Amino acid sequence: MELTDLYKGYAKHYLAVDCVIFGYEDYELKLLLHRRLFEPQKGGWSLMGGFCGNDETLEMAAIRVLEHTTGLKDIYLEQVQAFSEVDRDPAARVVSVAFYALIRIDQHDAEKVKNNGAQWWPVNEIPSLIFDHQEIVRKAKERLQMKASLELVGKELLPDKFTLMQLRRLYEAIYQRELDPGNFRKKVLSLNVLEKTNTKNTTESKKGAFNYRFRDDSDQINGQERVIKL
């Protein structure tokens, strides 16, 4: 039996990607959503996504969706998992592989986002989503929290220079809980990933707080196996 004959005996399915696009603004972790433009569930709030092309890998398809939506390239992207419930899409059998992305809201193309009918939502205030997208978001948040527990995140979401309070507030937004300022400061500085600059941010107090930035070799340091207990 030829290999092609073997394949003919099985059903064909659609392969798609869904992108959970996280951003950070005004001390809130935010999610980019848009109104679905076609049936089923036309007009419902949806993640950004699309089908995987014949000449694309899953990663290539996700990168295409992200660039089309935000105008950005070289976005941090991490696979979450596959979602394959038989009835997840009422129109056809669609297997979707979800990715989460981290972007700087101040660097994205706001006009392109608007033209795509997309809108930023605080992650704890998102509306009801189509299909199983609520579950996809939940899994993506868990994966982001896992990443934040294994390495210091922030480079993809914060300005190049930031205070330790701003970094702590980012972590509080990711974990959705308050963190002890003293313990947080002690822990993150012990990782040797950040370096203090000679500039201060005076918006937080009259005295001002020193700005920090990620070291040039922070990716290699962050890649070392560790657990950040906060």
PDB file of C-alpha atoms in Angstrom:
ATOM      1  CA  MET A   1       0.000   0.000   0.000  1.00  0.00           C
ATOM      2  CA  GLU A   2       1.318   3.405  -0.950  1.00  0.00           C
ATOM      3  CA  LEU A   3       1.691   5.974   1.788  1.00  0.00           C
ATOM      4  CA  THR A   4      -0.811   8.275   0.055  1.00  0.00           C
ATOM      5  CA  ASP A   5      -3.435   5.522   0.122  1.00  0.00           C
ATOM      6  CA  LEU A   6      -2.899   5.149   3.849  1.00  0.00           C
ATOM      7  CA  TYR A   7      -3.466   8.856   4.362  1.00  0.00           C
ATOM      8  CA  LYS A   8      -6.703   8.743   2.369  1.00  0.00           C
ATOM      9  CA  GLY A   9      -8.217   6.560   5.041  1.00  0.00           C
ATOM     10  CA  TYR A  10      -8.177   9.345   7.620  1.00  0.00           C
ATOM     11  CA  ALA A  11     -10.182  12.533   7.961  1.00  0.00           C
ATOM     12  CA  LYS A  12      -8.595  15.875   7.196  1.00  0.00           C
ATOM     13  CA  HIS A  13      -8.613  18.603   9.843  1.00  0.00           C
ATOM     14  CA  TYR A  14      -7.925  22.323   9.802  1.00  0.00           C
ATOM     15  CA  LEU A  15      -4.833  23.585  11.640  1.00  0.00           C
ATOM     16  CA  ALA A  16      -4.923  27.057  13.178  1.00  0.00           C
ATOM     17  CA  VAL A  17      -2.999  29.288  15.566  1.00  0.00           C
ATOM     18  CA  ASP A  18      -4.418  31.533  18.275  1.00  0.00           C
ATOM     19  CA  CYS A  19      -2.266  34.297  19.751  1.00  0.00           C
ATOM     20  CA  VAL A  20      -2.718  35.471  23.334  1.00  0.00           C
ATOM     21  CA  ILE A  21      -1.116  38.918  23.084  1.00  0.00           C
ATOM     22  CA  PHE A  22      -0.127  40.339  26.452  1.00  0.00           C
ATOM     23  CA  GLY A  23       0.918  43.938  27.003  1.00  0.00           C
ATOM     24  CA  TYR A  24       1.511  46.061  30.103  1.00  0.00           C
ATOM     25  CA  GLU A  25       0.232  49.587  30.692  1.00  0.00           C
ATOM     26  CA  ASP A  26      -0.793  51.722  33.675  1.00  0.00           C
ATOM     27  CA  TYR A  27       0.255  48.955  36.091  1.00  0.00           C
ATOM     28  CA  GLU A  28      -2.119  46.494  34.423  1.00  0.00           C
ATOM     29  CA  LEU A  29      -1.447  43.359  32.411  1.00  0.00           C
ATOM     30  CA  LYS A  30      -3.560  43.678  29.276  1.00  0.00           C
ATOM     31  CA  LEU A  31      -4.813  41.409  26.521  1.00  0.00           C
ATOM     32  CA  LEU A  32      -5.434  42.323  22.879  1.00  0.00           C
ATOM     33  CA  LEU A  33      -8.820  41.138  21.563  1.00  0.00           C
ATOM     34  CA  HIS A  34     -10.870  41.831  18.460  1.00  0.00           C
ATOM     35  CA  ARG A  35     -14.408  41.353  17.180  1.00  0.00           C
ATOM     36  CA  ARG A  36     -14.788  38.252  15.004  1.00  0.00           C
ATOM     37  CA  LEU A  37     -15.648  39.299  11.433  1.00  0.00           C
ATOM     38  CA  PHE A  38     -17.428  36.157  10.212  1.00  0.00           C
ATOM     39  CA  GLU A  39     -19.679  33.320  11.315  1.00  0.00           C
ATOM     40  CA  PRO A  40     -19.899  31.350  13.475  1.00  0.00           C
ATOM     41  CA  GLN A  41     -20.189  33.776  16.402  1.00  0.00           C
ATOM     42  CA  LYS A  42     -19.624  36.823  14.217  1.00  0.00           C
ATOM     43  CA  GLY A  43     -19.157  39.934  16.362  1.00  0.00           C
ATOM     44  CA  GLY A  44     -17.963  38.013  19.424  1.00  0.00           C
ATOM     45  CA  TRP A  45     -14.727  38.915  21.165  1.00  0.00           C
ATOM     46  CA  SER A  46     -11.872  36.732  19.976  1.00  0.00           C
ATOM     47  CA  LEU A  47      -8.151  36.169  20.227  1.00  0.00           C
ATOM     48  CA  MET A  48      -6.069  37.098  17.200  1.00  0.00           C
ATOM     49  CA  GLY A  49      -5.494  34.041  15.054  1.00  0.00           C
ATOM     50  CA  GLY A  50      -5.749  32.327  11.699  1.00  0.00           C
ATOM     51  CA  PHE A  51      -5.143  29.149   9.769  1.00  0.00           C
ATOM     52  CA  CYS A  52      -1.661  27.763   9.198  1.00  0.00           C
ATOM     53  CA  GLY A  53      -0.653  28.044   5.519  1.00  0.00           C
ATOM     54  CA  ASN A  54       0.658  25.158   3.438  1.00  0.00           C
ATOM     55  CA  ASP A  55       4.162  26.626   3.418  1.00  0.00           C
ATOM     56  CA  GLU A  56       4.196  27.765   7.049  1.00  0.00           C
ATOM     57  CA  THR A  57       5.259  26.296  10.344  1.00  0.00           C
ATOM     58  CA  LEU A  58       3.038  27.046  13.327  1.00  0.00           C
ATOM     59  CA  GLU A  59       5.566  29.623  14.524  1.00  0.00           C
ATOM     60  CA  MET A  60       5.601  31.316  11.117  1.00  0.00           C
ATOM     61  CA  ALA A  61       1.809  31.531  11.128  1.00  0.00           C
ATOM     62  CA  ALA A  62       1.793  33.047  14.631  1.00  0.00           C
ATOM     63  CA  ILE A  63       4.467  35.588  13.672  1.00  0.00           C
ATOM     64  CA  ARG A  64       2.437  36.548  10.587  1.00  0.00           C
ATOM     65  CA  VAL A  65      -0.676  37.104  12.707  1.00  0.00           C
ATOM     66  CA  LEU A  66       1.266  39.200  15.228  1.00  0.00           C
ATOM     67  CA  GLU A  67       2.935  41.395  12.615  1.00  0.00           C
ATOM     68  CA  HIS A  68      -0.372  41.910  10.775  1.00  0.00           C
ATOM     69  CA  THR A  69      -2.071  42.897  14.033  1.00  0.00           C
ATOM     70  CA  THR A  70       0.570  44.981  15.807  1.00  0.00           C
ATOM     71  CA  GLY A  71       3.071  45.988  13.125  1.00  0.00           C
ATOM     72  CA  LEU A  72       5.874  44.542  15.262  1.00  0.00           C
ATOM     73  CA  LYS A  73       8.540  41.990  14.403  1.00  0.00           C
ATOM     74  CA  ASP A  74      10.857  40.034  16.724  1.00  0.00           C
ATOM     75  CA  ILE A  75       8.115  39.589  19.321  1.00  0.00           C
ATOM     76  CA  TYR A  76       8.672  37.248  22.254  1.00  0.00           C
ATOM     77  CA  LEU A  77       6.582  34.177  21.483  1.00  0.00           C
ATOM     78  CA  GLU A  78       6.064  30.947  23.394  1.00  0.00           C
ATOM     79  CA  GLN A  79       3.858  27.984  22.603  1.00  0.00           C
ATOM     80  CA  VAL A  80       1.177  27.219  25.181  1.00  0.00           C
ATOM     81  CA  GLN A  81      -0.431  23.968  24.002  1.00  0.00           C
ATOM     82  CA  ALA A  82      -2.748  22.452  21.397  1.00  0.00           C
ATOM     83  CA  PHE A  83      -6.526  22.660  21.769  1.00  0.00           C
ATOM     84  CA  SER A  84      -8.314  19.828  19.991  1.00  0.00           C
ATOM     85  CA  GLU A  85     -11.764  19.279  21.470  1.00  0.00           C
ATOM     86  CA  VAL A  86     -13.901  17.804  18.693  1.00  0.00           C
ATOM     87  CA  ASP A  87     -16.629  20.450  18.975  1.00  0.00           C
ATOM     88  CA  ARG A  88     -14.492  23.475  19.827  1.00  0.00           C
ATOM     89  CA  ASP A  89     -15.375  25.150  16.499  1.00  0.00           C
ATOM     90  CA  PRO A  90     -18.946  24.504  15.297  1.00  0.00           C
ATOM     91  CA  ALA A  91     -18.036  25.175  11.645  1.00  0.00           C
ATOM     92  CA  ALA A  92     -15.426  22.430  11.188  1.00  0.00           C
ATOM     93  CA  ARG A  93     -12.924  20.218  12.965  1.00  0.00           C
ATOM     94  CA  VAL A  94     -10.192  22.726  13.825  1.00  0.00           C
ATOM     95  CA  VAL A  95      -7.125  21.978  15.915  1.00  0.00           C
ATOM     96  CA  SER A  96      -5.583  25.181  17.243  1.00  0.00           C
ATOM     97  CA  VAL A  97      -2.116  25.634  18.693  1.00  0.00           C
ATOM     98  CA  ALA A  98      -1.995  28.597  21.046  1.00  0.00           C
ATOM     99  CA  PHE A  99       0.954  30.918  21.593  1.00  0.00           C
ATOM    100  CA  TYR A 100       1.352  33.780  24.011  1.00  0.00           C
ATOM    101  CA  ALA A 101       3.231  36.901  22.997  1.00  0.00           C
ATOM    102  CA  LEU A 102       4.705  39.737  25.079  1.00  0.00           C
ATOM    103  CA  ILE A 103       4.848  43.172  23.489  1.00  0.00           C
ATOM    104  CA  ARG A 104       5.583  46.762  24.447  1.00  0.00           C
ATOM    105  CA  ILE A 105       2.317  48.648  24.067  1.00  0.00           C
ATOM    106  CA  ASP A 106       4.233  51.911  23.591  1.00  0.00           C
ATOM    107  CA  GLN A 107       6.013  50.438  20.544  1.00  0.00           C
ATOM    108  CA  HIS A 108       3.163  48.771  18.676  1.00  0.00           C
ATOM    109  CA  ASP A 109       1.298  50.308  15.742  1.00  0.00           C
ATOM    110  CA  ALA A 110      -1.833  51.682  17.432  1.00  0.00           C
ATOM    111  CA  GLU A 111      -3.386  52.617  14.080  1.00  0.00           C
ATOM    112  CA  LYS A 112      -2.945  49.086  12.741  1.00  0.00           C
ATOM    113  CA  VAL A 113      -4.512  47.683  15.914  1.00  0.00           C
ATOM    114  CA  LYS A 114      -7.464  50.054  15.495  1.00  0.00           C
ATOM    115  CA  ASN A 115      -7.888  49.155  11.820  1.00  0.00           C
ATOM    116  CA  ASN A 116      -8.048  45.493  12.799  1.00  0.00           C
ATOM    117  CA  GLY A 117     -10.896  46.276  15.176  1.00  0.00           C
ATOM    118  CA  ALA A 118      -8.765  45.248  18.137  1.00  0.00           C
ATOM    119  CA  GLN A 119      -8.824  46.622  21.666  1.00  0.00           C
ATOM    120  CA  TRP A 120      -6.709  46.251  24.808  1.00  0.00           C
ATOM    121  CA  TRP A 121      -8.467  44.821  27.878  1.00  0.00           C
ATOM    122  CA  PRO A 122      -7.175  44.431  31.450  1.00  0.00           C
ATOM    123  CA  VAL A 123      -6.783  40.665  31.917  1.00  0.00           C
ATOM    124  CA  ASN A 124      -9.143  40.638  34.903  1.00  0.00           C
ATOM    125  CA  GLU A 125     -11.848  42.515  32.975  1.00  0.00           C
ATOM    126  CA  ILE A 126     -11.979  40.684  29.647  1.00  0.00           C
ATOM    127  CA  PRO A 127     -15.407  40.066  28.121  1.00  0.00           C
ATOM    128  CA  SER A 128     -16.855  36.656  27.270  1.00  0.00           C
ATOM    129  CA  LEU A 129     -14.864  35.117  24.415  1.00  0.00           C
ATOM    130  CA  ILE A 130     -15.842  32.861  21.531  1.00  0.00           C
ATOM    131  CA  PHE A 131     -15.321  29.102  21.440  1.00  0.00           C
ATOM    132  CA  ASP A 132     -12.726  27.937  23.977  1.00  0.00           C
ATOM    133  CA  HIS A 133     -10.719  31.173  23.933  1.00  0.00           C
ATOM    134  CA  GLN A 134     -11.402  31.791  27.627  1.00  0.00           C
ATOM    135  CA  GLU A 135      -9.658  28.498  28.411  1.00  0.00           C
ATOM    136  CA  ILE A 136      -6.802  29.379  26.070  1.00  0.00           C
ATOM    137  CA  VAL A 137      -6.280  32.671  27.929  1.00  0.00           C
ATOM    138  CA  ARG A 138      -6.338  30.866  31.275  1.00  0.00           C
ATOM    139  CA  LYS A 139      -3.670  28.405  30.123  1.00  0.00           C
ATOM    140  CA  ALA A 140      -1.562  31.216  28.656  1.00  0.00           C
ATOM    141  CA  LYS A 141      -1.661  33.145  31.955  1.00  0.00           C
ATOM    142  CA  GLU A 142      -0.536  30.017  33.790  1.00  0.00           C
ATOM    143  CA  ARG A 143       2.358  29.614  31.338  1.00  0.00           C
ATOM    144  CA  LEU A 144       3.353  33.270  31.777  1.00  0.00           C
ATOM    145  CA  GLN A 145       3.264  32.888  35.568  1.00  0.00           C
ATOM    146  CA  MET A 146       5.457  29.809  35.242  1.00  0.00           C
ATOM    147  CA  LYS A 147       7.942  31.768  33.125  1.00  0.00           C
ATOM    148  CA  ALA A 148       7.971  34.574  35.707  1.00  0.00           C
ATOM    149  CA  SER A 149       8.755  32.032  38.442  1.00  0.00           C
ATOM    150  CA  LEU A 150      11.734  30.607  36.543  1.00  0.00           C
ATOM    151  CA  GLU A 151      13.337  33.785  35.222  1.00  0.00           C
ATOM    152  CA  LEU A 152      12.985  37.523  35.660  1.00  0.00           C
ATOM    153  CA  VAL A 153      10.517  38.833  33.083  1.00  0.00           C
ATOM    154  CA  GLY A 154      10.052  42.454  32.143  1.00  0.00           C
ATOM    155  CA  LYS A 155      12.400  43.090  29.252  1.00  0.00           C
ATOM    156  CA  GLU A 156       9.590  42.504  26.757  1.00  0.00           C
ATOM    157  CA  LEU A 157       6.968  44.550  28.649  1.00  0.00           C
ATOM    158  CA  LEU A 158       8.724  47.421  30.473  1.00  0.00           C
ATOM    159  CA  PRO A 159      10.622  50.456  29.131  1.00  0.00           C
ATOM    160  CA  ASP A 160      14.372  50.060  28.732  1.00  0.00           C
ATOM    161  CA  LYS A 161      14.841  51.778  32.110  1.00  0.00           C
ATOM    162  CA  PHE A 162      12.515  51.162  35.044  1.00  0.00           C
ATOM    163  CA  THR A 163      12.420  51.313  38.829  1.00  0.00           C
ATOM    164  CA  LEU A 164      12.209  48.281  41.077  1.00  0.00           C
ATOM    165  CA  MET A 165       8.736  49.412  42.063  1.00  0.00           C
ATOM    166  CA  GLN A 166       7.670  49.368  38.417  1.00  0.00           C
ATOM    167  CA  LEU A 167       9.104  45.861  38.054  1.00  0.00           C
ATOM    168  CA  ARG A 168       7.299  44.737  41.215  1.00  0.00           C
ATOM    169  CA  ARG A 169       4.031  46.193  39.981  1.00  0.00           C
ATOM    170  CA  LEU A 170       4.465  44.198  36.759  1.00  0.00           C
ATOM    171  CA  TYR A 171       4.923  41.014  38.776  1.00  0.00           C
ATOM    172  CA  GLU A 172       1.880  41.856  40.861  1.00  0.00           C
ATOM    173  CA  ALA A 173      -0.114  42.258  37.641  1.00  0.00           C
ATOM    174  CA  ILE A 174       1.102  38.898  36.360  1.00  0.00           C
ATOM    175  CA  TYR A 175       0.390  37.062  39.602  1.00  0.00           C
ATOM    176  CA  GLN A 176      -2.719  39.137  40.447  1.00  0.00           C
ATOM    177  CA  ARG A 177      -1.631  39.617  44.048  1.00  0.00           C
ATOM    178  CA  GLU A 178       0.453  42.018  46.128  1.00  0.00           C
ATOM    179  CA  LEU A 179       4.111  41.265  46.838  1.00  0.00           C
ATOM    180  CA  ASP A 180       6.227  42.394  49.779  1.00  0.00           C
ATOM    181  CA  PRO A 181       8.424  45.285  48.485  1.00  0.00           C
ATOM    182  CA  GLY A 182      11.453  44.418  50.626  1.00  0.00           C
ATOM    183  CA  ASN A 183      11.448  40.724  49.806  1.00  0.00           C
ATOM    184  CA  PHE A 184      10.927  41.443  46.113  1.00  0.00           C
ATOM    185  CA  ARG A 185      13.830  43.898  45.989  1.00  0.00           C
ATOM    186  CA  LYS A 186      16.151  41.511  47.784  1.00  0.00           C
ATOM    187  CA  LYS A 187      15.230  38.585  45.581  1.00  0.00           C
ATOM    188  CA  VAL A 188      15.448  40.250  42.172  1.00  0.00           C
ATOM    189  CA  LEU A 189      18.757  41.976  42.948  1.00  0.00           C
ATOM    190  CA  SER A 190      20.233  38.661  44.098  1.00  0.00           C
ATOM    191  CA  LEU A 191      19.648  37.233  40.613  1.00  0.00           C
ATOM    192  CA  ASN A 192      22.358  39.551  39.215  1.00  0.00           C
ATOM    193  CA  VAL A 193      20.291  40.177  36.078  1.00  0.00           C
ATOM    194  CA  LEU A 194      19.748  43.914  36.607  1.00  0.00           C
ATOM    195  CA  GLU A 195      22.163  46.812  36.803  1.00  0.00           C
ATOM    196  CA  LYS A 196      21.521  50.189  38.419  1.00  0.00           C
ATOM    197  CA  THR A 197      21.748  53.261  36.189  1.00  0.00           C
ATOM    198  CA  ASN A 198      22.789  56.763  37.233  1.00  0.00           C
ATOM    199  CA  THR A 199      19.315  58.172  36.430  1.00  0.00           C
ATOM    200  CA  LYS A 200      16.329  58.519  38.693  1.00  0.00           C
ATOM    201  CA  ASN A 201      12.572  58.426  38.255  1.00  0.00           C
ATOM    202  CA  THR A 202      11.092  61.329  40.245  1.00  0.00           C
ATOM    203  CA  THR A 203       7.432  60.559  39.497  1.00  0.00           C
ATOM    204  CA  GLU A 204       7.182  58.021  42.332  1.00  0.00           C
ATOM    205  CA  SER A 205       8.519  60.223  45.140  1.00  0.00           C
ATOM    206  CA  LYS A 206      10.191  63.580  45.748  1.00  0.00           C
ATOM    207  CA  LYS A 207      13.484  61.855  46.498  1.00  0.00           C
ATOM    208  CA  GLY A 208      13.209  59.768  43.355  1.00  0.00           C
ATOM    209  CA  ALA A 209      14.071  56.134  42.742  1.00  0.00           C
ATOM    210  CA  PHE A 210      17.014  54.859  40.738  1.00  0.00           C
ATOM    211  CA  ASN A 211      16.284  53.332  37.364  1.00  0.00           C
ATOM    212  CA  TYR A 212      17.523  49.857  36.534  1.00  0.00           C
ATOM    213  CA  ARG A 213      17.916  48.006  33.260  1.00  0.00           C
ATOM    214  CA  PHE A 214      18.526  44.432  32.211  1.00  0.00           C
ATOM    215  CA  ARG A 215      22.196  43.566  31.804  1.00  0.00           C
ATOM    216  CA  ASP A 216      23.387  42.919  28.263  1.00  0.00           C
ATOM    217  CA  ASP A 217      24.008  39.269  29.162  1.00  0.00           C
ATOM    218  CA  SER A 218      20.759  38.901  31.114  1.00  0.00           C
ATOM    219  CA  ASP A 219      19.369  36.377  28.626  1.00  0.00           C
ATOM    220  CA  GLN A 220      22.179  33.953  29.406  1.00  0.00           C
ATOM    221  CA  ILE A 221      21.804  34.523  33.156  1.00  0.00           C
ATOM    222  CA  ASN A 222      18.027  34.213  32.993  1.00  0.00           C
ATOM    223  CA  GLY A 223      18.444  30.954  31.114  1.00  0.00           C
ATOM    224  CA  GLN A 224      20.056  29.305  34.140  1.00  0.00           C
ATOM    225  CA  GLU A 225      17.767  26.962  36.033  1.00  0.00           C
ATOM    226  CA  ARG A 226      16.310  28.618  39.128  1.00  0.00           C
ATOM    227  CA  VAL A 227      13.026  29.215  40.888  1.00  0.00           C
ATOM    228  CA  ILE A 228      11.991  32.760  41.857  1.00  0.00           C
ATOM    229  CA  LYS A 229       9.977  32.408  45.037  1.00  0.00           C
ATOM    230  CA  LEU A 230       8.065  35.610  45.765  1.00  0.00           C
TER     231      LEU A 230
END
